[in-house]
Coordinates of C-alpha atoms in Angstrom, one line a residue:
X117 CA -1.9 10.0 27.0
X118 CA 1.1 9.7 24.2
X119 CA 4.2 10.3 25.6
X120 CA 6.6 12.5 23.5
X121 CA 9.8 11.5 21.9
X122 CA 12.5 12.1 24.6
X123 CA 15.8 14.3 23.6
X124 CA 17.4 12.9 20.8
X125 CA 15.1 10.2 19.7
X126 CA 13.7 10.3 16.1
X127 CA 9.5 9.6 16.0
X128 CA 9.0 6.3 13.7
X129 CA 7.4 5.8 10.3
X130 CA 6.2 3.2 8.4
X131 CA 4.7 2.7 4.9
X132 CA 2.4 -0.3 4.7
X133 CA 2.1 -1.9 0.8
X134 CA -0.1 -4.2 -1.1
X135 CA -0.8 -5.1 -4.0
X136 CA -3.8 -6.9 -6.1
X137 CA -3.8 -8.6 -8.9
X138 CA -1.4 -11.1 -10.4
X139 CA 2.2 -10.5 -10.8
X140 CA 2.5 -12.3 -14.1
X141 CA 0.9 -12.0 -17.6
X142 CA -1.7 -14.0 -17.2
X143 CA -4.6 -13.6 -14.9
X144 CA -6.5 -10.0 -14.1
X145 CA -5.1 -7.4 -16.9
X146 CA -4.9 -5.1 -14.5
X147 CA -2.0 -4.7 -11.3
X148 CA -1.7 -2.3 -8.5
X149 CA 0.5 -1.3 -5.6
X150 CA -0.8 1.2 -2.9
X151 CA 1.5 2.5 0.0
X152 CA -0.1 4.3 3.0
X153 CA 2.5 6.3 4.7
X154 CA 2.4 7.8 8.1
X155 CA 3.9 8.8 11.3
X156 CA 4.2 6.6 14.7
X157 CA 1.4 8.9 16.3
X158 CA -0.4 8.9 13.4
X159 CA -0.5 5.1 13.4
X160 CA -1.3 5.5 17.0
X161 CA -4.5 8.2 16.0
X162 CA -5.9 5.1 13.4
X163 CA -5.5 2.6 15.7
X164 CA -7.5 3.7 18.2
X165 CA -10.6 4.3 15.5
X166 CA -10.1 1.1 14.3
X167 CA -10.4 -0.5 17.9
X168 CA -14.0 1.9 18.1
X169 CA -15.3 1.0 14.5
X170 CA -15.1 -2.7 15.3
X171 CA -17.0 -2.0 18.7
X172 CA -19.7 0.0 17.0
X173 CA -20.0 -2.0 14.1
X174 CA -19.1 -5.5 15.5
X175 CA -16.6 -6.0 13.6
X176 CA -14.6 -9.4 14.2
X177 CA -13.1 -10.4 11.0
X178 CA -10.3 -9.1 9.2
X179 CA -11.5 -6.4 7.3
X180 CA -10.4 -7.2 4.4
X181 CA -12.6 -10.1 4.3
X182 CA -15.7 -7.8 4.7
X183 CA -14.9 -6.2 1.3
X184 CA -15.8 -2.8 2.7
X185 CA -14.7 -0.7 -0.7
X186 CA -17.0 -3.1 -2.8
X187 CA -20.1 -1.1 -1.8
X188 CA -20.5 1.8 0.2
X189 CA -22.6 0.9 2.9
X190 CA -22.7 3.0 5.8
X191 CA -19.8 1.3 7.4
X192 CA -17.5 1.2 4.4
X193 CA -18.3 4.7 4.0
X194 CA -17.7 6.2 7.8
X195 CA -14.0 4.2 7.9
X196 CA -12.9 5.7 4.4
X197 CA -14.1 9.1 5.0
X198 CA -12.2 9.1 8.4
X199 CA -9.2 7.9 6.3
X200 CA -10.1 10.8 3.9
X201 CA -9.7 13.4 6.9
X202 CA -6.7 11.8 8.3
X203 CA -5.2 12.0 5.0
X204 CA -6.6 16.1 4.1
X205 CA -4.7 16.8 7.4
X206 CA -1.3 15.0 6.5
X207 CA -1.6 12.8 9.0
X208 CA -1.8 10.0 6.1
X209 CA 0.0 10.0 2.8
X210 CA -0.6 7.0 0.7
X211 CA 0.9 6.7 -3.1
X212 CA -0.3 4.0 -5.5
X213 CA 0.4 2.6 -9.0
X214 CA -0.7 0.6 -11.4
X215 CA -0.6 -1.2 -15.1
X216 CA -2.6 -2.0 -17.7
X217 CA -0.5 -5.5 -18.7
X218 CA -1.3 -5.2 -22.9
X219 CA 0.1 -1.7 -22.7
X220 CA 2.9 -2.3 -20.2
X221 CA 4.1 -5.2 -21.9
X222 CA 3.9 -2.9 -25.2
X223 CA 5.6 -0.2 -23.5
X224 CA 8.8 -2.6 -23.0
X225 CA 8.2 -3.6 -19.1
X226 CA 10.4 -5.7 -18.0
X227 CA 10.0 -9.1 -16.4
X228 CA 6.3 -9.8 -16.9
X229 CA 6.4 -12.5 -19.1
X230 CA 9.2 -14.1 -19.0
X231 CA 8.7 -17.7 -16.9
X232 CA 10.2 -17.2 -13.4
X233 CA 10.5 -13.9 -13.0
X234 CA 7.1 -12.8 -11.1
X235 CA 9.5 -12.1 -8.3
X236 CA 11.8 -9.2 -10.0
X237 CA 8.3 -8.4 -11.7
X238 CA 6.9 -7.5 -8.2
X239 CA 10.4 -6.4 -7.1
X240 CA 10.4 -3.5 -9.9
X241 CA 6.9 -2.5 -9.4
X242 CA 7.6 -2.0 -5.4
X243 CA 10.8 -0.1 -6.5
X244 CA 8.1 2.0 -8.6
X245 CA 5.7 2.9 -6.2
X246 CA 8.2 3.9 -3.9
X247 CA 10.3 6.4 -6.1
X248 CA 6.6 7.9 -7.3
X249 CA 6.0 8.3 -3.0
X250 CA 9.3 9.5 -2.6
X251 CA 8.5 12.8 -5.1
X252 CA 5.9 13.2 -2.6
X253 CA 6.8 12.5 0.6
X254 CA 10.0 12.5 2.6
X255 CA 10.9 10.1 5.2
X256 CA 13.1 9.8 8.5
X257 CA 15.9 7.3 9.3
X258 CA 13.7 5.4 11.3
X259 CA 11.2 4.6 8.8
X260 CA 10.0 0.7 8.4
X261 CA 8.8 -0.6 4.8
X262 CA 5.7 -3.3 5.8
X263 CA 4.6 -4.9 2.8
X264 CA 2.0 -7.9 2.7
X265 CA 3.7 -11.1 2.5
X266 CA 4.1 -12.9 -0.9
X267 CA 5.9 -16.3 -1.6
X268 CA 9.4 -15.5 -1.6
X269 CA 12.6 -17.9 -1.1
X270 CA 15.1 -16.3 1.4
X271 CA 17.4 -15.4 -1.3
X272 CA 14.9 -13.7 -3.0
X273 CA 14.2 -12.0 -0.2
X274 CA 17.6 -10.7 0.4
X275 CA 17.6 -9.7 -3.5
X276 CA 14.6 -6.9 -2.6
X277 CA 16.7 -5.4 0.6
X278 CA 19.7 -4.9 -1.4
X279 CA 18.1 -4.2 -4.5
X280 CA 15.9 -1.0 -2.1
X281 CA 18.5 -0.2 0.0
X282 CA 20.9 0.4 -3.3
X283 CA 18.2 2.6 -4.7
X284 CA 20.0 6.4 -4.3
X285 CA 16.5 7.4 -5.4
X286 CA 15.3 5.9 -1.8
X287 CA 16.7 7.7 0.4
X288 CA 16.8 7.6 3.9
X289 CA 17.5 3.8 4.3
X290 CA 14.7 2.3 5.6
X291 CA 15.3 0.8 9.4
X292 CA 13.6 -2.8 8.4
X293 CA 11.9 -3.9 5.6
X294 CA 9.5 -6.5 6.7
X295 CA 6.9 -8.8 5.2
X296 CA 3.8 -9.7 7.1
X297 CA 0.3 -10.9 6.7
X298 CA -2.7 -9.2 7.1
X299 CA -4.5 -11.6 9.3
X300 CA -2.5 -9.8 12.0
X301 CA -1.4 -6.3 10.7
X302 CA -4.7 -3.9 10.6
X303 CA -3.1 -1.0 8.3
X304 CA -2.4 -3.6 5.9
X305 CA -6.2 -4.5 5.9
X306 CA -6.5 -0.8 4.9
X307 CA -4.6 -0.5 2.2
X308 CA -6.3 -4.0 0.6
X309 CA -9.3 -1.9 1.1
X310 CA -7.9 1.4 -0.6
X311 CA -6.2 -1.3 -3.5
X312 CA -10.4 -2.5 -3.6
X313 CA -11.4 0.9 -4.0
X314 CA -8.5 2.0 -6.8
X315 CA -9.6 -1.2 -8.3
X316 CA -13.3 0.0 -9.2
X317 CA -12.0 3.5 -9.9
X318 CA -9.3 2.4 -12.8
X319 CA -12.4 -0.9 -14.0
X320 CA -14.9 2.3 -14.8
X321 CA -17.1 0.3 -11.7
X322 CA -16.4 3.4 -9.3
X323 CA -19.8 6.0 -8.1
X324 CA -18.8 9.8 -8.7
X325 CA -18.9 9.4 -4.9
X326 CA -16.1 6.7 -4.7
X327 CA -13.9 8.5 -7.3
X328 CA -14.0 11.4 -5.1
X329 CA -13.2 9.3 -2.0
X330 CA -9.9 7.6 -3.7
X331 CA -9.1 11.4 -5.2
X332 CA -8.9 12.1 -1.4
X333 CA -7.2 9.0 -0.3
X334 CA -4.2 8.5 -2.6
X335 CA -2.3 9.6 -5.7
X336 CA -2.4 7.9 -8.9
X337 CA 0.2 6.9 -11.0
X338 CA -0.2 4.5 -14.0
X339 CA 3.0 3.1 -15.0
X340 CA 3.2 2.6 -18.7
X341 CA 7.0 1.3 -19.5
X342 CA 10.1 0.1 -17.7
X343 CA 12.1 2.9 -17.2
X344 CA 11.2 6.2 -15.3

């Protein structure tokens, strides 16, 4: 049984991110951010279905590397439509973006092509995704920012706190921003399969029964210049 917050204690949040595709303007035209928001009990609620779907489906690997939004099988399909519910009852909020790079670039996006900047690149479009969740969802003081680890030196690292934390836009503070990797942090392994999913939807590759899936699961923004 989940013990409630005691007097004076503010419930946790996090927002898990990932991306997919390439940061710079080479590689897949396409690049997308998804953020699955949601609440300490909440996290608590998809845990324990994720501990009973890899029981009952033997499940060992990451999922990520069983590519469950690439076709719906019967197992791909019972996980997202759980997500679905969670999310058609608030328990979930998830936000995502993404860019087309020819019309981006067009658009005057900043720091896609220039050499060495893939890191303010992926620093602007996190800034992005977040001020799009933020029209939609508020968080608490106690809110951590998870996002799937890229290669990042320390001072670029310290570049993205200050760069978040001076965002007015973003507001409360988040407690901890912290970078992971998904070998060991499951609600990241859901978002790369939502980021999967949005994948097929915005390539034209998506079922009328995926597009309605990823309808339910997030909102879609496509972001089209540099300044919002």
């Amino acid at each position: 049984m989940e013990m409630p917050p005691t007097a004076g204690e503010v419930p946790r949040e996090f927002i898990f991110v990932d991306e997919s595709g390439d940061p710079g303007l080479i590689g897949n035209p396409v690049y997308l951010l998804i953020g699955m928001h949601l609440s300490e009990s909440a996290l608590a609620h998809l845990a324990r279905h994720l501990t009973s779907f890899r029981y009952h489906h033997e499940v060992v690997k990451e999922l990520k590397a069983q590519r469950w939004a690439e076709k719906l099988a019967p197992q791909s399909r019972h996980l997202l439509e759980f997500l679905a519910d969670m999310t058609d009852a608030k328990e979930i909020i998830s936000t995502g973006i993404w860019l087309r790079k020819t019309k981006y670039q067009a658009g005057g996006g900043p720091h896609l092509s220039k050499p060495g900047e893939t890191w303010k690149f992926r620093h602007f479009q996190l800034r992005m995704l977040l001020e799009q969740h933020a029209k939609r969802a508020v968080w608490c003081a106690e809110t951590d920012l998870v996002v799937d680890r890229w290669k990042m030196s320390q001072e670029q690292r310290q570049n993205l706190e200050i760069y978040l934390r001076g965002n007015y836009r973003l507001r409360p503070v988040f407690s901890s921003i912290t970078f992971v990797d998904s070998l060991y942090c499951e609600p990241i392994q859901v978002v790369d399969i939502y980021t999967r999913l949005a994948r097929r939807v915005i390539e034209g590759k998506g079922t009328v029964e995926e597009r309605a899936l990823a309808a339910r699961l997030w909102s879609s923004t496509e972001i089209v210049k540099g300044v919002y």
